[in-house]
Protein backbone atom coordinates (compact mmCIF):
# COMPACT_ATOMS: atom_id res chain seq x y z
CA UNK A 1 0.00 0.00 0.00
CA UNK A 2 1.02 3.63 -0.42
CA UNK A 3 1.42 4.18 3.30
CA UNK A 4 3.60 1.12 3.98
CA UNK A 5 5.86 0.91 0.91
CA UNK A 6 8.34 3.61 2.02
CA UNK A 7 8.68 2.29 5.58
CA UNK A 8 12.18 1.24 6.62
CA UNK A 9 13.08 -2.41 6.29
CA UNK A 10 14.56 -4.41 9.16
CA UNK A 11 18.32 -4.30 9.41
CA UNK A 12 20.65 -7.19 10.26
CA UNK A 13 19.93 -8.79 13.61
CA UNK A 14 16.29 -7.67 13.59
CA UNK A 15 17.16 -4.11 14.57
CA UNK A 16 15.14 -1.27 13.14
CA UNK A 17 16.13 2.21 12.14
CA UNK A 18 16.24 4.72 14.92
CA UNK A 19 14.38 7.78 13.60
CA UNK A 20 11.74 8.39 10.93
CA UNK A 21 10.65 11.89 9.91
CA UNK A 22 7.21 12.07 8.30
CA UNK A 23 6.69 15.37 6.51
CA UNK A 24 2.93 15.94 6.42
CA UNK A 25 2.07 13.34 9.03
CA UNK A 26 -1.41 14.69 9.86
CA UNK A 27 -2.98 13.85 6.51
CA UNK A 28 -4.69 10.59 5.63
CA UNK A 29 -1.65 8.80 4.22
CA UNK A 30 0.58 10.30 6.93
CA UNK A 31 -1.73 9.03 9.65
CA UNK A 32 -1.72 5.51 8.21
CA UNK A 33 2.04 5.64 7.71
CA UNK A 34 2.46 6.55 11.38
CA UNK A 35 0.11 3.78 12.53
CA UNK A 36 1.82 1.16 10.37
CA UNK A 37 5.33 2.28 11.34
CA UNK A 38 4.43 2.20 15.03
CA UNK A 39 2.92 -1.30 14.69
CA UNK A 40 5.87 -2.68 12.72
CA UNK A 41 8.61 -0.92 14.70
CA UNK A 42 7.48 -0.22 18.28
CA UNK A 43 10.84 1.31 19.25
CA UNK A 44 11.16 3.56 16.20
CA UNK A 45 11.27 7.26 17.01
CA UNK A 46 8.66 8.85 14.73
CA UNK A 47 8.73 12.61 14.23
CA UNK A 48 5.93 14.25 12.24
CA UNK A 49 5.87 17.75 10.83
CA UNK A 50 2.71 19.74 11.44
CA UNK A 51 1.27 23.19 10.87
CA UNK A 52 -1.08 23.54 13.86
CA UNK A 53 -1.40 22.46 17.48
CA UNK A 54 -4.44 20.39 16.52
CA UNK A 55 -2.51 18.44 13.87
CA UNK A 56 0.37 17.95 16.34
CA UNK A 57 -2.04 16.38 18.84
CA UNK A 58 -3.44 14.14 16.09
CA UNK A 59 0.01 12.94 15.02
CA UNK A 60 0.89 12.03 18.61
CA UNK A 61 -2.42 10.19 18.94
CA UNK A 62 -1.52 8.20 15.80
CA UNK A 63 1.84 7.20 17.32
CA UNK A 64 4.38 9.94 16.63
CA UNK A 65 6.78 10.42 19.52
CA UNK A 66 7.17 14.12 18.75
CA UNK A 67 6.16 16.80 16.27
CA UNK A 68 7.78 19.88 14.81
CA UNK A 69 6.42 22.72 12.71
CA UNK A 70 7.04 22.54 8.96
CA UNK A 71 8.90 25.84 9.19
CA UNK A 72 11.10 24.68 12.09
CA UNK A 73 12.65 21.61 10.45
CA UNK A 74 16.08 23.16 10.09
CA UNK A 75 16.30 24.53 13.61
CA UNK A 76 14.66 21.54 15.31
CA UNK A 77 16.60 18.76 13.59
CA UNK A 78 19.86 20.53 12.91
CA UNK A 79 22.39 18.63 10.85
CA UNK A 80 25.09 16.07 11.21
CA UNK A 81 25.04 12.88 13.22
CA UNK A 82 23.47 14.38 16.34
CA UNK A 83 20.58 16.05 14.55
CA UNK A 84 19.88 13.89 11.53
CA UNK A 85 17.20 11.27 10.96
CA UNK A 86 17.55 7.85 9.39
CA UNK A 87 14.60 8.12 7.00
CA UNK A 88 12.35 10.84 5.63
CA UNK A 89 8.93 10.18 4.15
CA UNK A 90 7.70 13.35 2.47
CA UNK A 91 3.93 13.34 1.88
CA UNK A 92 3.51 17.00 1.05
CA UNK A 93 5.31 19.62 -0.97
CA UNK A 94 8.78 19.83 0.59
CA UNK A 95 9.57 23.06 2.34
CA UNK A 96 12.71 24.95 1.48
CA UNK A 97 13.96 24.34 5.02
CA UNK A 98 13.91 20.57 4.51
CA UNK A 99 16.53 20.67 1.78
CA UNK A 100 18.73 23.62 2.71
mmCIF file of C-alpha atoms in Angstrom:
data_model
loop_
_atom_site.group_PDB
_atom_site.id
_atom_site.type_symbol
_atom_site.label_atom_id
_atom_site.label_comp_id
_atom_site.label_asym_id
_atom_site.label_seq_id
_atom_site.Cartn_x
_atom_site.Cartn_y
_atom_site.Cartn_z
ATOM 1 C CA UNK A 1 0.000 0.000 0.000
ATOM 2 C CA UNK A 2 1.015 3.630 -0.420
ATOM 3 C CA UNK A 3 1.425 4.179 3.304
ATOM 4 C CA UNK A 4 3.602 1.123 3.979
ATOM 5 C CA UNK A 5 5.859 0.908 0.914
ATOM 6 C CA UNK A 6 8.339 3.611 2.023
ATOM 7 C CA UNK A 7 8.683 2.291 5.576
ATOM 8 C CA UNK A 8 12.183 1.241 6.622
ATOM 9 C CA UNK A 9 13.080 -2.413 6.289
ATOM 10 C CA UNK A 10 14.562 -4.408 9.156
ATOM 11 C CA UNK A 11 18.324 -4.299 9.413
ATOM 12 C CA UNK A 12 20.651 -7.194 10.262
ATOM 13 C CA UNK A 13 19.933 -8.787 13.611
ATOM 14 C CA UNK A 14 16.290 -7.667 13.589
ATOM 15 C CA UNK A 15 17.164 -4.109 14.570
ATOM 16 C CA UNK A 16 15.136 -1.269 13.143
ATOM 17 C CA UNK A 17 16.132 2.207 12.137
ATOM 18 C CA UNK A 18 16.235 4.720 14.918
ATOM 19 C CA UNK A 19 14.380 7.775 13.600
ATOM 20 C CA UNK A 20 11.743 8.386 10.933
ATOM 21 C CA UNK A 21 10.653 11.888 9.909
ATOM 22 C CA UNK A 22 7.206 12.066 8.302
ATOM 23 C CA UNK A 23 6.685 15.370 6.506
ATOM 24 C CA UNK A 24 2.929 15.938 6.419
ATOM 25 C CA UNK A 25 2.066 13.337 9.032
ATOM 26 C CA UNK A 26 -1.407 14.691 9.864
ATOM 27 C CA UNK A 27 -2.979 13.848 6.509
ATOM 28 C CA UNK A 28 -4.691 10.591 5.632
ATOM 29 C CA UNK A 29 -1.647 8.802 4.216
ATOM 30 C CA UNK A 30 0.580 10.302 6.932
ATOM 31 C CA UNK A 31 -1.734 9.032 9.646
ATOM 32 C CA UNK A 32 -1.725 5.511 8.205
ATOM 33 C CA UNK A 33 2.044 5.635 7.709
ATOM 34 C CA UNK A 34 2.462 6.551 11.378
ATOM 35 C CA UNK A 35 0.114 3.780 12.527
ATOM 36 C CA UNK A 36 1.822 1.157 10.371
ATOM 37 C CA UNK A 37 5.326 2.279 11.337
ATOM 38 C CA UNK A 38 4.430 2.200 15.034
ATOM 39 C CA UNK A 39 2.923 -1.298 14.694
ATOM 40 C CA UNK A 40 5.872 -2.679 12.725
ATOM 41 C CA UNK A 41 8.613 -0.923 14.699
ATOM 42 C CA UNK A 42 7.484 -0.222 18.276
ATOM 43 C CA UNK A 43 10.840 1.311 19.254
ATOM 44 C CA UNK A 44 11.164 3.557 16.201
ATOM 45 C CA UNK A 45 11.269 7.262 17.008
ATOM 46 C CA UNK A 46 8.665 8.851 14.732
ATOM 47 C CA UNK A 47 8.735 12.612 14.234
ATOM 48 C CA UNK A 48 5.928 14.255 12.239
ATOM 49 C CA UNK A 49 5.874 17.752 10.826
ATOM 50 C CA UNK A 50 2.712 19.742 11.443
ATOM 51 C CA UNK A 51 1.274 23.187 10.875
ATOM 52 C CA UNK A 52 -1.083 23.539 13.862
ATOM 53 C CA UNK A 53 -1.397 22.456 17.480
ATOM 54 C CA UNK A 54 -4.438 20.386 16.523
ATOM 55 C CA UNK A 55 -2.509 18.444 13.868
ATOM 56 C CA UNK A 56 0.368 17.949 16.345
ATOM 57 C CA UNK A 57 -2.039 16.376 18.841
ATOM 58 C CA UNK A 58 -3.440 14.137 16.086
ATOM 59 C CA UNK A 59 0.010 12.935 15.020
ATOM 60 C CA UNK A 60 0.890 12.028 18.609
ATOM 61 C CA UNK A 61 -2.417 10.191 18.936
ATOM 62 C CA UNK A 62 -1.517 8.199 15.801
ATOM 63 C CA UNK A 63 1.842 7.198 17.319
ATOM 64 C CA UNK A 64 4.382 9.945 16.633
ATOM 65 C CA UNK A 65 6.781 10.416 19.517
ATOM 66 C CA UNK A 66 7.169 14.119 18.752
ATOM 67 C CA UNK A 67 6.159 16.798 16.270
ATOM 68 C CA UNK A 68 7.784 19.880 14.812
ATOM 69 C CA UNK A 69 6.418 22.717 12.713
ATOM 70 C CA UNK A 70 7.045 22.539 8.957
ATOM 71 C CA UNK A 71 8.903 25.835 9.187
ATOM 72 C CA UNK A 72 11.099 24.679 12.086
ATOM 73 C CA UNK A 73 12.654 21.614 10.453
ATOM 74 C CA UNK A 74 16.085 23.161 10.085
ATOM 75 C CA UNK A 75 16.301 24.530 13.615
ATOM 76 C CA UNK A 76 14.658 21.544 15.306
ATOM 77 C CA UNK A 77 16.597 18.758 13.592
ATOM 78 C CA UNK A 78 19.864 20.530 12.906
ATOM 79 C CA UNK A 79 22.386 18.631 10.853
ATOM 80 C CA UNK A 80 25.090 16.070 11.209
ATOM 81 C CA UNK A 81 25.041 12.878 13.224
ATOM 82 C CA UNK A 82 23.469 14.381 16.337
ATOM 83 C CA UNK A 83 20.584 16.047 14.552
ATOM 84 C CA UNK A 84 19.880 13.894 11.526
ATOM 85 C CA UNK A 85 17.197 11.269 10.955
ATOM 86 C CA UNK A 86 17.552 7.849 9.395
ATOM 87 C CA UNK A 87 14.597 8.116 7.001
ATOM 88 C CA UNK A 88 12.348 10.843 5.630
ATOM 89 C CA UNK A 89 8.928 10.182 4.146
ATOM 90 C CA UNK A 90 7.695 13.348 2.468
ATOM 91 C CA UNK A 91 3.926 13.345 1.881
ATOM 92 C CA UNK A 92 3.511 17.003 1.047
ATOM 93 C CA UNK A 93 5.312 19.619 -0.975
ATOM 94 C CA UNK A 94 8.776 19.826 0.590
ATOM 95 C CA UNK A 95 9.573 23.060 2.341
ATOM 96 C CA UNK A 96 12.715 24.949 1.477
ATOM 97 C CA UNK A 97 13.962 24.337 5.018
ATOM 98 C CA UNK A 98 13.913 20.574 4.507
ATOM 99 C CA UNK A 99 16.527 20.668 1.775
ATOM 100 C CA UNK A 100 18.725 23.625 2.712
#
